[in-house]
Tab-separated table of C-alpha atoms and ligand atoms in Angstrom:
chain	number	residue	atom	x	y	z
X	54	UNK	CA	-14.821	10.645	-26.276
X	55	UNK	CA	-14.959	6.899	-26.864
X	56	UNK	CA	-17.989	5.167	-26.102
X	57	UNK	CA	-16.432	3.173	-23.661
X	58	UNK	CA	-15.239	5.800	-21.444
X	59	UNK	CA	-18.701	7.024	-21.315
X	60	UNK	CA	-20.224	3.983	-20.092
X	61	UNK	CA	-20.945	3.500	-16.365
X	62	UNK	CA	-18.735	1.514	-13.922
X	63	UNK	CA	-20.670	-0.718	-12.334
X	64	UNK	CA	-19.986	-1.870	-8.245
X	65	UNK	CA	-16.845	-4.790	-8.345
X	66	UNK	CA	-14.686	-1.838	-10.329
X	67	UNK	CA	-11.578	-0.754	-8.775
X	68	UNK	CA	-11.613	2.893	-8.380
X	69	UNK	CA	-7.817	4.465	-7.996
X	70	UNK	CA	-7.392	7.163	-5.203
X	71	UNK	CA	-4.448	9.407	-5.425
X	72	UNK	CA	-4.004	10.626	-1.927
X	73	UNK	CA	-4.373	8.534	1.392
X	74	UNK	CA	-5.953	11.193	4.407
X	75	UNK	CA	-9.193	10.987	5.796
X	76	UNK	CA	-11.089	12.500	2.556
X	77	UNK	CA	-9.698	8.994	0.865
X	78	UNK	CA	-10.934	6.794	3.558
X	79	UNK	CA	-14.392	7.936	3.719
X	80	UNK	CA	-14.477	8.172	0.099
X	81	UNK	CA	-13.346	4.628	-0.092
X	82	UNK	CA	-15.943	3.709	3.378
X	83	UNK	CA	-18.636	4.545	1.048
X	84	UNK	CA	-17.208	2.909	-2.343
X	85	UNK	CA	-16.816	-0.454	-0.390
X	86	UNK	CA	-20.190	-0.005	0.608
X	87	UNK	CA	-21.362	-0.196	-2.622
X	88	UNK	CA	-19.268	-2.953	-3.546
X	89	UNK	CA	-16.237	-1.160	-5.167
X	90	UNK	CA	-12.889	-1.678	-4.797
X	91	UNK	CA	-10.548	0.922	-4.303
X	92	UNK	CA	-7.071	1.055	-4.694
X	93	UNK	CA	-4.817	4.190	-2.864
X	94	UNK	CA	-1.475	5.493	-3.600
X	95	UNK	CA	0.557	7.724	-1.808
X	96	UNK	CA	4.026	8.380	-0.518
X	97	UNK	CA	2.667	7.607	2.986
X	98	UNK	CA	2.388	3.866	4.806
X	99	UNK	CA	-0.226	2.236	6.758
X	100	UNK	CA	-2.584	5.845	5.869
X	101	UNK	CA	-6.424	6.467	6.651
X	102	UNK	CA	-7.405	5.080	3.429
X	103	UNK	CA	-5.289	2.580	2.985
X	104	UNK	CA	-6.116	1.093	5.790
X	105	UNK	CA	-9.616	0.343	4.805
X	106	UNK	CA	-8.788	0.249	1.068
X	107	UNK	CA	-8.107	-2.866	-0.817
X	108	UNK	CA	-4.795	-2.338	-2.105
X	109	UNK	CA	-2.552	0.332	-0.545
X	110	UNK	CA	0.733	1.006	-2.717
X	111	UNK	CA	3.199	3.318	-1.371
X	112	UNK	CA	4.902	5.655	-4.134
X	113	UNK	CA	6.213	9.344	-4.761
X	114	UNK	CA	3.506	11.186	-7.298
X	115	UNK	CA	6.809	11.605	-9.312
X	116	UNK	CA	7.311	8.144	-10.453
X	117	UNK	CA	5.613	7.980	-12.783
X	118	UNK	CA	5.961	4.160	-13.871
X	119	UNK	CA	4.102	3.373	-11.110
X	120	UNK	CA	1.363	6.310	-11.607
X	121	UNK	CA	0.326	4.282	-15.149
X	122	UNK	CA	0.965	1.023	-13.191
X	123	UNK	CA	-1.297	1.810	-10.566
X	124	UNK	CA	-3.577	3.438	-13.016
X	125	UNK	CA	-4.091	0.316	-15.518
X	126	UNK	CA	-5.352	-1.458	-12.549
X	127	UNK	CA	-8.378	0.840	-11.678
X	128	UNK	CA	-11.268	1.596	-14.093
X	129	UNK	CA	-11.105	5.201	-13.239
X	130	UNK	CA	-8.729	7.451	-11.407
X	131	UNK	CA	-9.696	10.016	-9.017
X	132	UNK	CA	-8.018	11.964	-5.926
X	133	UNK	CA	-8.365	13.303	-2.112
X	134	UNK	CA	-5.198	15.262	-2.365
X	135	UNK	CA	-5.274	18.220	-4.389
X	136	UNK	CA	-1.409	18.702	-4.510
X	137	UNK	CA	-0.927	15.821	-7.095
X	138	UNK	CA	1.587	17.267	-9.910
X	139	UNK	CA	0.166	17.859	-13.369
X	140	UNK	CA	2.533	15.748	-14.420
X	141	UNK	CA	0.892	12.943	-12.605
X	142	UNK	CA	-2.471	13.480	-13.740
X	143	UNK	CA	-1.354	13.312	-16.900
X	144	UNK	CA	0.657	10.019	-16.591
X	145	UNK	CA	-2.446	8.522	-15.263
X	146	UNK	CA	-4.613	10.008	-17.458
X	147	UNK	CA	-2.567	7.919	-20.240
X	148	UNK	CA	-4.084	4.476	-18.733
X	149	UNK	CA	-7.691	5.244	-17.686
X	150	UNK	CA	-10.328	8.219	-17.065
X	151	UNK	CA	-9.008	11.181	-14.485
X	152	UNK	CA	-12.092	12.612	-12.715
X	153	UNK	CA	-12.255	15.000	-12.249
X	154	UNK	CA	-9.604	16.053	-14.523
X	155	UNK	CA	-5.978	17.195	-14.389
X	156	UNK	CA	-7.058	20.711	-15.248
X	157	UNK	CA	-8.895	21.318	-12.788
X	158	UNK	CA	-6.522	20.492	-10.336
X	159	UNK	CA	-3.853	22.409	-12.099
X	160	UNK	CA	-6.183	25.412	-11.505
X	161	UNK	CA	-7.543	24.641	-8.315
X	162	UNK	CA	-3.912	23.588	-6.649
X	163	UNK	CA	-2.375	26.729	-7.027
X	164	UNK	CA	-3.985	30.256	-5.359
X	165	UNK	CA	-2.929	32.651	-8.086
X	166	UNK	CA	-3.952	30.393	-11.186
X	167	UNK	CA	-7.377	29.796	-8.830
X	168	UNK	CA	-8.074	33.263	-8.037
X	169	UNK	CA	-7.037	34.401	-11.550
X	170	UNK	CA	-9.747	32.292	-13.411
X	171	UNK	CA	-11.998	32.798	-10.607
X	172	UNK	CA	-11.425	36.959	-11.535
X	173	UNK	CA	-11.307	36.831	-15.180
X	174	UNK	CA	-14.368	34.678	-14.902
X	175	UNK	CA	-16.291	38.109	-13.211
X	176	UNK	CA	-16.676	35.469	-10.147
X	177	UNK	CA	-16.912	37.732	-6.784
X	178	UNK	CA	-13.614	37.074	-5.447
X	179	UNK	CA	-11.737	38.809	-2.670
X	180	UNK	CA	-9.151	41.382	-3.677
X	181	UNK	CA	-5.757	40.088	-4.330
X	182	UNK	CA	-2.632	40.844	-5.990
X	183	UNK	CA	0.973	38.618	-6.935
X	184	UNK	CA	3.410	38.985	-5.030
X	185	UNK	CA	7.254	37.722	-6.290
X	186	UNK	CA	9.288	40.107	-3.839
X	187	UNK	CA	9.614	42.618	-0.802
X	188	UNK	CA	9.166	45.546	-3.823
X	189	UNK	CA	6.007	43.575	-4.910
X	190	UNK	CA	4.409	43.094	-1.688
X	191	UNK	CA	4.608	46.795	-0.459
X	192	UNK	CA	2.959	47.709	-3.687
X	193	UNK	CA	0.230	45.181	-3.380
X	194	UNK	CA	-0.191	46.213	0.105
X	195	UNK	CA	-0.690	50.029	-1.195
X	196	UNK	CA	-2.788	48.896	-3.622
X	197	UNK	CA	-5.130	46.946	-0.913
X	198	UNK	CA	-4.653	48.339	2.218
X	199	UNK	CA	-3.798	46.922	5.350
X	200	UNK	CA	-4.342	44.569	7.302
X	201	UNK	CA	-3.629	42.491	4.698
X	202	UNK	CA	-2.972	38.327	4.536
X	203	UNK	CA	-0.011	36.982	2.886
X	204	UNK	CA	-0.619	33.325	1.341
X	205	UNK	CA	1.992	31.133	-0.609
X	206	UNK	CA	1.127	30.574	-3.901
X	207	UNK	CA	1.107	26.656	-3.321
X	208	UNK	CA	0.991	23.983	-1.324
X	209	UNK	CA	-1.142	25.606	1.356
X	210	UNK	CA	-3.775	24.387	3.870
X	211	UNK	CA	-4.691	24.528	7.215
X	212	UNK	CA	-3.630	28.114	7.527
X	213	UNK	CA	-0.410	27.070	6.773
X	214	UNK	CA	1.855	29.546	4.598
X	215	UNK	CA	-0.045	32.668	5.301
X	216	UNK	CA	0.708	35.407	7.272
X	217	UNK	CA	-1.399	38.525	8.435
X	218	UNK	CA	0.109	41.449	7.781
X	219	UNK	CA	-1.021	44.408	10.047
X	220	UNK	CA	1.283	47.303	8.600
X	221	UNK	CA	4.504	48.048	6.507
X	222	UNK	CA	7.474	46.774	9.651
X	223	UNK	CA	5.702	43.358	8.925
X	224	UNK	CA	6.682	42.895	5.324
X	225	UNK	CA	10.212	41.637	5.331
X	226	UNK	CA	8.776	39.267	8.579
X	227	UNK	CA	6.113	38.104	6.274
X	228	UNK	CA	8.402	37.441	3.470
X	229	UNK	CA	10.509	35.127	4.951
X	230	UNK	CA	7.639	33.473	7.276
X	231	UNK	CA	6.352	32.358	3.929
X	232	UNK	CA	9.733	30.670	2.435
X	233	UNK	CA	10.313	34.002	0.383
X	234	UNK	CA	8.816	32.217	-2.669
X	235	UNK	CA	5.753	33.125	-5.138
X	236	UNK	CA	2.766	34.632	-3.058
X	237	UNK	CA	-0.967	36.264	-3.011
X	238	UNK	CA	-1.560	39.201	-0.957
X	239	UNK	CA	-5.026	39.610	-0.346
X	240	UNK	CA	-7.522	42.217	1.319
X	241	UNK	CA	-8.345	41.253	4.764
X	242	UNK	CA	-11.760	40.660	4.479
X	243	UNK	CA	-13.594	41.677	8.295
X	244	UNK	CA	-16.337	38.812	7.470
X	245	UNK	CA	-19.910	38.646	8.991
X	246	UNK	CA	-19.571	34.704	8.635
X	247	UNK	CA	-17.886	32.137	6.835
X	248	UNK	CA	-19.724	29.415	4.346
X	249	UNK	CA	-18.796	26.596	1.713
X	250	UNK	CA	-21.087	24.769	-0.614
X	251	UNK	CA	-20.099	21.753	-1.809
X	252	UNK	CA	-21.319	20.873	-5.317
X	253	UNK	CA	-21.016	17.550	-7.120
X	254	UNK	CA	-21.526	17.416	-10.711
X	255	UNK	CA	-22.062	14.410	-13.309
X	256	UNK	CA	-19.905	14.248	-16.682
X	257	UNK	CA	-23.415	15.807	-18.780
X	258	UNK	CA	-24.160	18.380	-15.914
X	259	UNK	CA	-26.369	16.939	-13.399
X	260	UNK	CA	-25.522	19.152	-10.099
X	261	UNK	CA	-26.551	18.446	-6.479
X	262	UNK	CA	-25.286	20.284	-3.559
X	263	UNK	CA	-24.801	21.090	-0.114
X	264	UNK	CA	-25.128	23.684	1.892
X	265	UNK	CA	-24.399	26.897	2.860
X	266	UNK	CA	-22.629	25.500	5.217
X	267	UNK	CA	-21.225	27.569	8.169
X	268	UNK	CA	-17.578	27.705	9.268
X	269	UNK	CA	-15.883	28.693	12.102
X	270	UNK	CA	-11.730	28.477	12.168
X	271	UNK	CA	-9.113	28.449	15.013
X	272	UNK	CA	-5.806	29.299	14.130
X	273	UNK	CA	-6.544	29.175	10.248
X	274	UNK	CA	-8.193	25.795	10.807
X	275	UNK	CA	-11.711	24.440	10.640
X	276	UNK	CA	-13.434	23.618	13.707
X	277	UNK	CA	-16.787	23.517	13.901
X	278	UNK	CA	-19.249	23.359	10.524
X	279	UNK	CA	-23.377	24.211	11.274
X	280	UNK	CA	-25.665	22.757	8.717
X	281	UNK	CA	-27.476	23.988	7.275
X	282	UNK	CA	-25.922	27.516	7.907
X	283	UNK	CA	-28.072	30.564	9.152
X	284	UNK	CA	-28.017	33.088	6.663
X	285	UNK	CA	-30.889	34.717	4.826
X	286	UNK	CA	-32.699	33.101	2.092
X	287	UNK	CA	-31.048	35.484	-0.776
X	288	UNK	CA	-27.821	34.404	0.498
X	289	UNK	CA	-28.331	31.047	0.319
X	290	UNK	CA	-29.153	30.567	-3.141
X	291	UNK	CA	-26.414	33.388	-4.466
X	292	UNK	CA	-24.197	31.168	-2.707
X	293	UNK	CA	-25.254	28.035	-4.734
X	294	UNK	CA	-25.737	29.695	-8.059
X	295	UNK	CA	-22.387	30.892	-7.498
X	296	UNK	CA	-20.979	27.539	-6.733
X	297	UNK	CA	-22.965	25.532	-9.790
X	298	UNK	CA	-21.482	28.357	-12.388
X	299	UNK	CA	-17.489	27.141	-10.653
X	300	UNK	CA	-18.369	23.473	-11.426
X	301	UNK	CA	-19.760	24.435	-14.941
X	302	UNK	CA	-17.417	26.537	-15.693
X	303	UNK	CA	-14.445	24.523	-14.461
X	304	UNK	CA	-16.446	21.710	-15.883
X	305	UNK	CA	-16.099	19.162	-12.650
X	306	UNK	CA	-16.799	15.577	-12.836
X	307	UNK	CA	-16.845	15.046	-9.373
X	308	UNK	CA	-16.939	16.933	-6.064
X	309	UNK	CA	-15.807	20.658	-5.724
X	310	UNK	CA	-16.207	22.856	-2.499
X	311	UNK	CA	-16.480	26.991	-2.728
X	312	UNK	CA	-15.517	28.698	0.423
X	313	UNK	CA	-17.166	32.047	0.495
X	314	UNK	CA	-16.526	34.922	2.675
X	315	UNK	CA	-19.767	37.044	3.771
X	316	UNK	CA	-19.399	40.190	4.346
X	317	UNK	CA	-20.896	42.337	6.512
X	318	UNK	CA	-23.268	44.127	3.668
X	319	UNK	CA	-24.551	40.360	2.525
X	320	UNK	CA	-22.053	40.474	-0.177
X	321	UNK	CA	-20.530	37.035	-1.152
X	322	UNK	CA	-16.945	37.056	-1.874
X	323	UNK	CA	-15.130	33.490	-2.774
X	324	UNK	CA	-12.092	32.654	-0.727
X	325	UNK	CA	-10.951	29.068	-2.605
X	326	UNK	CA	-11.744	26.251	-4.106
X	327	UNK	CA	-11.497	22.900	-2.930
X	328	UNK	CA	-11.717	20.419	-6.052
X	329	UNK	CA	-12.524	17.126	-3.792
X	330	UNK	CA	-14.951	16.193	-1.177
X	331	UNK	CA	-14.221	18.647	1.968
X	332	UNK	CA	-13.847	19.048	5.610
X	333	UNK	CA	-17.157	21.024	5.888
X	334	UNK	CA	-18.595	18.405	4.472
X	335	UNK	CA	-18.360	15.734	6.477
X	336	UNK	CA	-21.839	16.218	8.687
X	337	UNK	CA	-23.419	14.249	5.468
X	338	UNK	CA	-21.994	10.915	6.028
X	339	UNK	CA	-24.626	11.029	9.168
X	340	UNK	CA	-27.145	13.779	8.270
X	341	UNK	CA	-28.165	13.155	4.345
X	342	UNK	CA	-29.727	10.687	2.442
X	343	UNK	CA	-26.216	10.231	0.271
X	344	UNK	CA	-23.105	11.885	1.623
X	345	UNK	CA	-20.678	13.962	0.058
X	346	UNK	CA	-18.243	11.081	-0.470
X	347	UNK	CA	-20.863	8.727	-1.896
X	348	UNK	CA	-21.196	11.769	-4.940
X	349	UNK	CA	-17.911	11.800	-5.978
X	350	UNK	CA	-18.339	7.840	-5.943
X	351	UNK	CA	-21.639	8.336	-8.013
X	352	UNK	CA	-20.327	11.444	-10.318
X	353	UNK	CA	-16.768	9.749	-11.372
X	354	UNK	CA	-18.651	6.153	-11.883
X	355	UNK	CA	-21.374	7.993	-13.961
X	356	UNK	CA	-23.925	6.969	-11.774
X	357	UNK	CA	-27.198	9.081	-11.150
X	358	UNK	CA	-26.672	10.513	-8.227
X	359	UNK	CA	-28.287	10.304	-4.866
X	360	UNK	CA	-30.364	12.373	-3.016
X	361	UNK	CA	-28.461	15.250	-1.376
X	362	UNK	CA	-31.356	16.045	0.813
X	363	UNK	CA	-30.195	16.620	4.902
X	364	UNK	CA	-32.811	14.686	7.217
X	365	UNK	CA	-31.552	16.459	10.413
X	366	UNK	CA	-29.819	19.305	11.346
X	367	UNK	CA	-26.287	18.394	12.393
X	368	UNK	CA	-23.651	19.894	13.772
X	369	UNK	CA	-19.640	19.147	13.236
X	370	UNK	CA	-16.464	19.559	15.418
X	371	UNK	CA	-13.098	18.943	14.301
X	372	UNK	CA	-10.963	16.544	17.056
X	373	UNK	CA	-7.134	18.252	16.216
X	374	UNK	CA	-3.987	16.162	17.882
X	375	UNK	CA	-4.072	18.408	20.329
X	376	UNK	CA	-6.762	16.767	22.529
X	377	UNK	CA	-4.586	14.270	23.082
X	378	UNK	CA	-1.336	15.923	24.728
X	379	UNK	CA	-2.575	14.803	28.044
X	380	UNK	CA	-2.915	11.378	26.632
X	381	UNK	CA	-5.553	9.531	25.251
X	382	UNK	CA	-9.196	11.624	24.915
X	383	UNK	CA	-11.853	10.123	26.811
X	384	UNK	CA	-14.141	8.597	24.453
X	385	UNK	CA	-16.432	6.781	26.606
X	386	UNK	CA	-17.566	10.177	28.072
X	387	UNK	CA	-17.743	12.073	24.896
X	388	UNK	CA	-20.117	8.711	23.465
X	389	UNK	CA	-22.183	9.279	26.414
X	390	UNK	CA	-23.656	12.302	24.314
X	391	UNK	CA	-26.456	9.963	22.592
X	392	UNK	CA	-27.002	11.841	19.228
X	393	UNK	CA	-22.887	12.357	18.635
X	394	UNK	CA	-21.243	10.147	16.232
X	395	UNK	CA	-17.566	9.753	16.331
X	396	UNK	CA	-15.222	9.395	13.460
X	397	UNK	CA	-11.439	8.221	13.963
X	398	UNK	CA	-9.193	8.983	10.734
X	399	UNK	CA	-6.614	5.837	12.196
X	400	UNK	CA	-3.882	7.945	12.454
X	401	UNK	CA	-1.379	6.787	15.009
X	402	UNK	CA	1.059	10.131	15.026
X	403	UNK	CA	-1.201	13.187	17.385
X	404	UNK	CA	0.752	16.087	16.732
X	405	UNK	CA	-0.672	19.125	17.650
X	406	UNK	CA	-3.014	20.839	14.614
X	407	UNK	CA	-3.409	17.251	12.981
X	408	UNK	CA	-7.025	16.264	11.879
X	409	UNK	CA	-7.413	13.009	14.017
X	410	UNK	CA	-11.228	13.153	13.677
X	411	UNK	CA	-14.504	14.685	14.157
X	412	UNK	CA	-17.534	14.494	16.131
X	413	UNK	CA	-20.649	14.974	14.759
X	414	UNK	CA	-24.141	15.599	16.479
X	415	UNK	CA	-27.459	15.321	14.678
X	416	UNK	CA	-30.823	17.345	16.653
X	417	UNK	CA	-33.871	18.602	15.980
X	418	UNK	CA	-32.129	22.432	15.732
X	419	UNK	CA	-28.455	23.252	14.645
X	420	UNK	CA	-28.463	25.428	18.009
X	421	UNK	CA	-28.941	21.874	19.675
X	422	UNK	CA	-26.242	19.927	17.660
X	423	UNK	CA	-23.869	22.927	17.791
X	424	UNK	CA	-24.339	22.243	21.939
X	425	UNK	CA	-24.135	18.615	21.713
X	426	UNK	CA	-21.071	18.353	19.511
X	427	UNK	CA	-19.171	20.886	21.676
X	428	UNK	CA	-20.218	18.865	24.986
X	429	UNK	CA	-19.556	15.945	23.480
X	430	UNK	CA	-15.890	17.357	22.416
X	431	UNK	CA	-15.415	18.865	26.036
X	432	UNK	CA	-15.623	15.775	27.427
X	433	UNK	CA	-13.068	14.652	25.536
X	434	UNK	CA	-10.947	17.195	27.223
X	435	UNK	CA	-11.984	16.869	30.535
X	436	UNK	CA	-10.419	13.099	30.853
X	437	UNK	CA	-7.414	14.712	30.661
X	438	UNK	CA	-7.285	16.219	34.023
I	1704	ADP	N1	-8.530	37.460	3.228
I	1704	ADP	C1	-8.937	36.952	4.389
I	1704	ADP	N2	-9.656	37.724	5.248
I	1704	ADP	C2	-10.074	37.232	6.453
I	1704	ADP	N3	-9.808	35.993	6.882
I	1704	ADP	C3	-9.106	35.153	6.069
I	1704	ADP	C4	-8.635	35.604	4.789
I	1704	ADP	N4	-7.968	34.593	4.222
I	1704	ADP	C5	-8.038	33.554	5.082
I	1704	ADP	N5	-8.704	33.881	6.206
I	1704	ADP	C6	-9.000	32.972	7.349
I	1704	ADP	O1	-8.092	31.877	7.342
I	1704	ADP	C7	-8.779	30.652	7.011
I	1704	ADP	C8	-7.894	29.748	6.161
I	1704	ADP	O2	-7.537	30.408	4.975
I	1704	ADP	P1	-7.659	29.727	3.524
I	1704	ADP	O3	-7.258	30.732	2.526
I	1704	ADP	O4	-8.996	29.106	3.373
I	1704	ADP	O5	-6.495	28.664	3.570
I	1704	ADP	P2	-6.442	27.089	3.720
I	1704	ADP	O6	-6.054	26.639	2.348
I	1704	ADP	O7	-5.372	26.884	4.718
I	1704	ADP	O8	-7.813	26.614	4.137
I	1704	ADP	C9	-10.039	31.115	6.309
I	1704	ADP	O9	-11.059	30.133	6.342
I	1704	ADP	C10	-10.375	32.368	7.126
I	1704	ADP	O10	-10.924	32.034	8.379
I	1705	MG	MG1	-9.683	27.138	3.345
């Protein structure tokens, strides 16, 4: 690699963000901080990060004139959004550093390339088969056993494009719920508890981390984190070991979250990768000496990074559109909760399921945050009556 592109990039650099949701504005809260610019494009207008970046330029990821335009005006390019094409990386990659690189996002944006390497890397991963047709999916479903959970190959999050399968009538339902296009069938995995690490990792190696984190979902979706996570001490550190050997062997300049099923023996069993800073994540923009976001800042400017130590236990809620279908959440009441901090993506659209923010509460246990963040959310609620 040129010398050049190994040399560190130094605050007043304009770091490119492909991708303009929440992950991009706190990533770029914490670049500004530092004195960075950052620069966001996406197909979107008037977006979370663009609204507190300093240039916001609105394109399709296709065109990809603009991708090497908008990447000779940054000093390194880097992304919040993991469903970039390859084909964009790549165009970028052409006119300054990608971190971290298109690779891993061609591995990490697709379920059946991700679980593959994850497999054939003798990672612990939960059982899964492809699945290109009704034929297929009855056979995978022999194979594994029901119940059984249908995902699209791409383009998923929230929960969305998945399906639970709970025996053979449901196939042909499942199919077409999921757009009748390339799928994974996994086992349905009857978890003790949910966790993530999130691992950042410099261009020669250097890893930090958080977590185990714990994670509860509604309807597919995260809604409340606990950090750190109770589970025992051999847990723990399996759960890290197993995330620094992902960012090694994926070889991650930048952030990268592992969510991990446990099971109800203590065995760990990955469910996906996240190559980007993450939702369960988000407690260390209040709770740790350098957050999440501030890492990827660190890692992609090959910085040292900060210490990824948590001061206080915290505790984080998700606030989905939902809350506001009665009209507008009161926040005065939910503030009233003294150790709750409130985060507002700046998203003007509240449809129901839509990550408009998060609340999160910092205490002297993670039983006491876990309380305070879902008072503090309840009160939210109750100004709607
Ligand atoms: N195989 C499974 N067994 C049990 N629960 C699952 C399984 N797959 C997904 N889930 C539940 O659905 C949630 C979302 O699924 P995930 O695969 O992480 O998709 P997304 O990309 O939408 O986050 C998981 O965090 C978990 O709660
Ligand atoms: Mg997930």
């Amino acid at each position: 690699m040129p010398s050049q592109l190994r040399s560190p990039l130094l605050p007043g650099s304009a770091i490119g963000v492909l991708g303009s949701g929440q992950l991009g504005r706190m990533f770029a809260m914490a670049a500004r901080r530092m004195g960075y610019r950052v620069h966001t494009l996406s197909p979107d207008e008037d977006t979370p990060t663009g609204q507190v970046a300093d240039l916001e330029i609105n394109s399709c990821y296709e065109d990809l004139d603009r991708i090497k335009e908008f990447a000779s005006g940054v000093s390194v390019v880097t992304f919040e959004f993991e469903n970039v094409p390859a084909a964009t990386a790549a165009a970028a990659a052409e006119c300054a550093p990608v971190r971290p690189s298109g690779q891993v996002l061609h591995t990490t944006q697709h379920r059946l390339r991700e679980k593959t390497f994850l497999a054939q890397s003798h990672f612990p991963v939960t059982p899964f088969r492809r699945v290109g047709g009704l034929e297929e999916l009855a056979q995978a479903a022999d194979e594994l056993g029901l119940p059984a959970i249908l995902k699209t190959a791409d383009f998923g999050y929230d929960g969305k494009g998945q399906f639970r399968i709970r025996n053979p009538e449901e196939f042909s339902e499942a199919w077409n719920a999921i757009g009748r296009r390339e799928a994974v069938l996994e086992a349905f995995i009857d978890f003790e508890c949910e966790i993530s690490v999130i691992g950042a990792r410099s261009i020669d190696g250097e890893f930090v981390h958080y977590g185990p984190v714990e994670n509860r979902h509604r309807n597919g979706i995260l809604d409340i984190s606990v950090a750190p996570a109770c589970v025992p001490e051999n847990v723990a550190r399996e759960a890290v070991e197993i995330a620094h050997a992902v960012l090694d062997k994926l070889e991650v300049t930048g952030v990268l979250c592992v969510e991990f099923f446990v099971a109800r023996d203590g065995r760990l069993l990955i469910n996906e990768l996240a190559p980007r800073p993450h939702n369960s994540g988000h407690f260390s923009f209040d709770a740790n000496v350098t957050s999440q976001f501030e890492q990827q800042l660190r890692a992609v400017c090959l910085l040292p990074f900060g210490s990824a130590v948590q001061h206080t236990p915290a505790a984080m809620v998700n606030l989905l559109g939902d809350l506001w279908s009665e009209g507008e959440p009161d926040w005065h009441a939910a503030l009233s909760v003294s150790d709750v901090k409130l985060h507002l993506y700046g998203k003007s659209q509240a449809r129901p399921g839509r990550k408009m923010g998060h609340l999160t509460a910092l205490a002297p246990t993670t039983e006491q945050a876990l309380q305070d963040a879902q008072r503090a959310r309840e009160q939210l609620r109750r100004s709607a009556d």
